[in-house]
Short mmCIF file of C-alpha atoms in Angstrom, two decimals:
data_model
loop_
_atom_site.label_atom_id
_atom_site.label_comp_id
_atom_site.label_asym_id
_atom_site.label_seq_id
_atom_site.Cartn_x
_atom_site.Cartn_y
_atom_site.Cartn_z
CA SER A 3 103.75 78.24 70.68
CA GLN A 4 104.14 77.60 74.35
CA THR A 5 105.96 80.02 76.59
CA ILE A 6 106.72 80.16 80.27
CA HIS A 7 107.11 83.37 82.24
CA GLN A 8 108.79 83.57 85.60
CA TRP A 9 109.35 86.70 87.67
CA PRO A 10 111.10 88.51 89.12
CA ALA A 11 114.51 87.70 87.65
CA THR A 12 116.35 88.75 90.79
CA LEU A 13 115.20 89.37 94.33
CA VAL A 14 116.92 90.42 97.53
CA GLN A 15 114.87 89.86 100.66
CA PRO A 16 115.64 90.17 104.38
CA VAL A 17 115.46 87.19 106.68
CA GLY A 18 111.97 86.77 108.06
CA SER A 19 110.22 88.48 105.16
CA PRO A 20 107.61 86.74 103.01
CA LEU A 21 108.19 85.46 99.50
CA SER A 22 106.04 85.10 96.43
CA LEU A 23 107.42 83.94 93.11
CA GLU A 24 105.06 83.57 90.21
CA CYS A 25 105.18 81.42 87.11
CA THR A 26 102.70 81.35 84.25
CA VAL A 27 102.53 79.19 81.16
CA GLU A 28 100.94 80.14 77.85
CA GLY A 29 99.94 78.07 74.88
CA THR A 30 99.13 74.81 76.58
CA SER A 31 96.43 73.40 78.82
CA ASN A 32 96.66 71.29 81.94
CA PRO A 33 100.44 71.17 82.12
CA ASN A 34 102.50 69.54 84.83
CA LEU A 35 104.20 72.37 86.71
CA TYR A 36 107.40 72.21 88.71
CA TRP A 37 109.45 74.37 91.07
CA TYR A 38 113.14 73.60 91.31
CA ARG A 39 115.87 75.15 93.41
CA GLN A 40 119.49 75.23 92.45
CA ALA A 41 122.12 76.27 94.99
CA ALA A 42 125.33 77.77 93.61
CA GLY A 43 127.44 75.11 91.91
CA ARG A 44 124.92 72.39 92.55
CA GLY A 45 122.31 70.43 90.68
CA LEU A 46 118.56 70.80 90.48
CA GLN A 47 116.45 70.03 93.51
CA LEU A 48 112.78 69.39 92.84
CA LEU A 49 110.71 71.27 95.43
CA PHE A 50 107.13 70.90 94.24
CA TYR A 51 105.20 69.60 91.31
CA SER A 52 101.58 69.87 90.34
CA VAL A 53 99.42 67.89 87.96
CA GLY A 54 96.34 70.09 88.25
CA ILE A 55 94.67 73.04 89.96
CA GLY A 56 95.03 72.76 93.70
CA GLN A 57 97.09 69.57 93.44
CA ILE A 58 100.55 70.05 94.90
CA SER A 59 103.13 67.41 95.75
CA SER A 60 106.05 68.37 97.95
CA GLU A 61 109.30 66.59 97.39
CA VAL A 62 111.26 67.74 100.41
CA PRO A 63 110.29 69.23 103.76
CA GLN A 64 111.16 72.90 103.81
CA ASN A 65 110.22 76.46 104.61
CA LEU A 66 108.42 76.92 101.31
CA SER A 67 104.97 76.19 99.96
CA ALA A 68 103.41 76.16 96.51
CA SER A 69 99.99 76.87 95.15
CA ARG A 70 98.27 76.51 91.81
CA PRO A 71 95.25 78.79 91.81
CA GLN A 72 94.75 78.53 88.04
CA ASP A 73 95.60 75.90 85.45
CA ARG A 74 98.64 77.72 84.12
CA GLN A 75 99.78 79.60 87.22
CA PHE A 76 102.18 78.24 89.81
CA ILE A 77 103.25 80.23 92.86
CA LEU A 78 106.09 79.58 95.25
CA SER A 79 105.71 81.18 98.68
CA SER A 80 107.20 81.49 102.09
CA LYS A 81 105.86 83.20 105.19
CA LYS A 82 109.30 83.83 106.66
CA LEU A 83 112.46 83.48 104.61
CA LEU A 84 115.60 81.87 106.00
CA LEU A 85 119.17 82.50 104.89
CA SER A 86 119.23 78.95 103.55
CA ASP A 87 116.41 79.79 101.13
CA SER A 88 118.85 81.70 98.95
CA GLY A 89 119.32 80.14 95.55
CA PHE A 90 118.26 80.04 91.95
CA TYR A 91 114.60 79.07 91.57
CA LEU A 92 113.34 77.60 88.36
CA CYS A 93 109.80 77.00 87.22
CA ALA A 94 109.15 74.39 84.56
CA TRP A 95 106.28 72.73 82.77
CA SER A 96 105.70 69.52 80.86
CA THR A 97 102.71 67.93 79.24
CA LEU A 98 100.79 65.05 80.70
CA THR A 99 101.38 62.79 77.73
CA MET A 100 104.09 60.21 77.81
CA ASN A 101 107.70 60.96 77.05
CA THR A 102 107.95 64.69 77.05
CA GLU A 103 110.66 67.05 78.10
CA ALA A 104 110.31 69.81 80.66
CA PHE A 105 110.54 73.44 79.57
CA PHE A 106 112.11 75.90 81.95
CA GLY A 107 111.64 79.54 82.78
CA GLN A 108 114.60 81.85 83.03
CA GLY A 109 114.81 81.54 86.79
CA THR A 110 114.75 83.84 89.81
CA ARG A 111 117.92 84.58 91.71
CA LEU A 112 116.89 84.93 95.35
CA THR A 113 119.30 86.30 97.91
CA VAL A 114 118.19 86.33 101.52
CA VAL A 115 120.17 88.80 103.61
CA GLY B 275 118.14 60.63 91.96
CA GLU B 276 118.16 64.14 93.39
CA SER B 277 121.39 66.09 93.45
CA VAL B 278 120.87 68.02 96.64
CA GLY B 279 124.05 69.05 98.40
CA LEU B 280 126.39 67.63 95.78
CA HIS B 281 128.99 69.77 94.08
CA LEU B 282 128.85 69.48 90.34
CA PRO B 283 131.65 67.39 88.83
CA THR B 284 133.67 69.29 86.26
CA LEU B 285 134.93 68.13 82.89
CA SER B 286 137.64 70.23 81.25
CA VAL B 287 138.11 69.77 77.52
CA GLN B 288 140.39 71.42 74.99
CA GLU B 289 138.61 73.33 72.26
CA GLY B 290 138.18 71.13 69.22
CA ASP B 291 138.32 67.88 71.16
CA ASN B 292 135.33 65.64 71.70
CA SER B 293 133.52 65.69 75.05
CA ILE B 294 131.80 62.79 76.73
CA ILE B 295 129.48 63.48 79.64
CA ASN B 296 128.12 60.52 81.56
CA CYS B 297 125.00 60.00 83.59
CA ALA B 298 123.62 57.11 85.62
CA TYR B 299 119.88 56.96 85.99
CA SER B 300 118.04 55.35 88.81
CA ASN B 301 114.81 53.81 87.59
CA SER B 302 114.86 50.83 85.25
CA ALA B 303 111.23 51.59 84.36
CA SER B 304 112.11 54.96 82.82
CA ASP B 305 111.51 54.97 79.10
CA TYR B 306 112.49 58.46 78.02
CA PHE B 307 115.70 60.38 78.63
CA ILE B 308 116.66 63.95 77.96
CA TRP B 309 119.85 65.98 78.03
CA TYR B 310 119.70 69.63 79.04
CA LYS B 311 122.26 72.40 78.80
CA GLN B 312 122.24 75.16 81.39
CA GLU B 313 124.26 78.27 80.78
CA SER B 314 125.18 80.48 83.71
CA GLY B 315 122.19 82.33 85.17
CA LYS B 316 119.68 80.72 82.82
CA GLY B 317 117.21 77.89 82.92
CA PRO B 318 118.10 74.50 81.40
CA GLN B 319 117.50 74.11 77.67
CA PHE B 320 116.68 70.92 75.82
CA ILE B 321 119.52 69.44 73.75
CA ILE B 322 118.53 65.96 72.68
CA ASP B 323 116.33 63.09 73.81
CA ILE B 324 116.22 59.35 73.39
CA ARG B 325 113.58 56.69 73.97
CA SER B 326 114.32 53.41 75.67
CA ASN B 327 113.79 51.43 72.46
CA MET B 328 116.89 53.10 71.01
CA ASP B 329 120.58 52.78 71.83
CA LYS B 330 121.84 55.83 70.01
CA ARG B 331 120.56 59.07 68.63
CA GLN B 332 122.44 61.77 66.81
CA GLY B 333 121.85 65.47 66.54
CA GLN B 334 123.94 68.29 65.29
CA ARG B 335 127.40 67.72 66.86
CA VAL B 336 125.77 65.78 69.70
CA THR B 337 125.14 62.08 70.16
CA VAL B 338 123.32 60.40 73.03
CA LEU B 339 124.02 56.77 73.89
CA LEU B 340 121.80 54.69 76.11
CA ASP B 341 122.84 51.47 77.79
CA LYS B 342 119.82 50.10 79.61
CA THR B 343 121.72 47.09 80.94
CA VAL B 344 123.70 49.31 83.29
CA LYS B 345 121.29 52.26 83.39
CA HIS B 346 123.82 54.56 81.82
CA LEU B 347 123.41 57.51 79.51
CA SER B 348 126.10 59.55 77.80
CA LEU B 349 126.24 62.74 75.80
CA GLN B 350 128.99 63.12 73.24
CA ILE B 351 129.80 66.55 71.86
CA ALA B 352 131.98 66.60 68.76
CA ALA B 353 134.55 69.34 68.18
CA THR B 354 133.77 71.08 71.45
CA GLN B 355 133.51 74.86 71.22
CA PRO B 356 133.76 77.60 73.87
CA GLY B 357 130.00 78.09 73.56
CA ASP B 358 129.52 74.55 74.81
CA SER B 359 130.74 75.58 78.26
CA ALA B 360 127.76 75.03 80.54
CA VAL B 361 126.27 72.61 83.02
CA TYR B 362 124.73 69.53 81.45
CA PHE B 363 121.94 67.55 83.08
CA CYS B 364 120.42 64.26 82.13
CA ALA B 365 116.80 63.63 83.04
CA GLU B 366 114.61 60.58 83.11
CA ASN B 367 110.87 60.39 82.72
CA ILE B 368 109.44 58.06 85.32
CA LEU B 369 106.60 55.86 84.17
CA GLY B 370 103.38 56.33 86.06
CA GLY B 371 100.46 58.67 86.29
CA TYR B 372 102.30 61.94 86.65
CA GLN B 373 105.18 61.85 84.20
CA LYS B 374 107.45 63.61 86.65
CA VAL B 375 110.81 64.50 85.16
CA THR B 376 113.72 63.65 87.44
CA PHE B 377 117.16 65.19 86.95
CA GLY B 378 120.59 63.76 87.49
CA THR B 379 123.43 65.47 89.31
CA GLY B 380 124.74 67.52 86.43
CA THR B 381 128.24 67.99 85.00
CA LYS B 382 129.99 71.28 84.43
CA LEU B 383 131.80 71.36 81.09
CA GLN B 384 134.69 73.81 80.81
CA VAL B 385 136.12 74.34 77.35
CA ILE B 386 139.73 75.45 77.31
CA PRO B 387 140.50 77.72 74.34
#
């Protein structure tokens, strides 16, 4: 069966520090991969999605970047965190075939102080 | 469309009553719709889906209705229970090469015991 791993679960980082969140998927090949951010009490904001290794689409301009060094690995990064980067970050995957749902990781709670 | 910056609307329902959560989708070309439930501090979980060639689909205590004429989707929960308290998102699958899943604003369901 397919599983998605996202870590760490919680993270407290000072302003100006770098960030690296990692997400890996098991049990499937060539998935679509997504990074979402969810501010407290708000909906899901799509940050990046990827349809293949090295292929990243950015949905909104921001202080973050994403990379996909391997087929089932998706990394969210920042060189210098801002206070506004605080939030709940979710990684998700879906298959490339038509009409499929997205499966989510458990999320990372990032607090920038 | 994206839900950035929007506070989640809240629906309060008495335990045992039926709940109806509504969602408007944006793309008339979408042909697959999904409802997700997100409990506090967790990633969204799949509840039920429906394809555009259907108007209604029933699951266990949940029913999804699709009205393509007005691009409207609803989730009905029968005999709402305290465990149903969560944020509910609808999502649409956009036709095209990348099958990107796009989420609606989300609705917070509060069940009153």
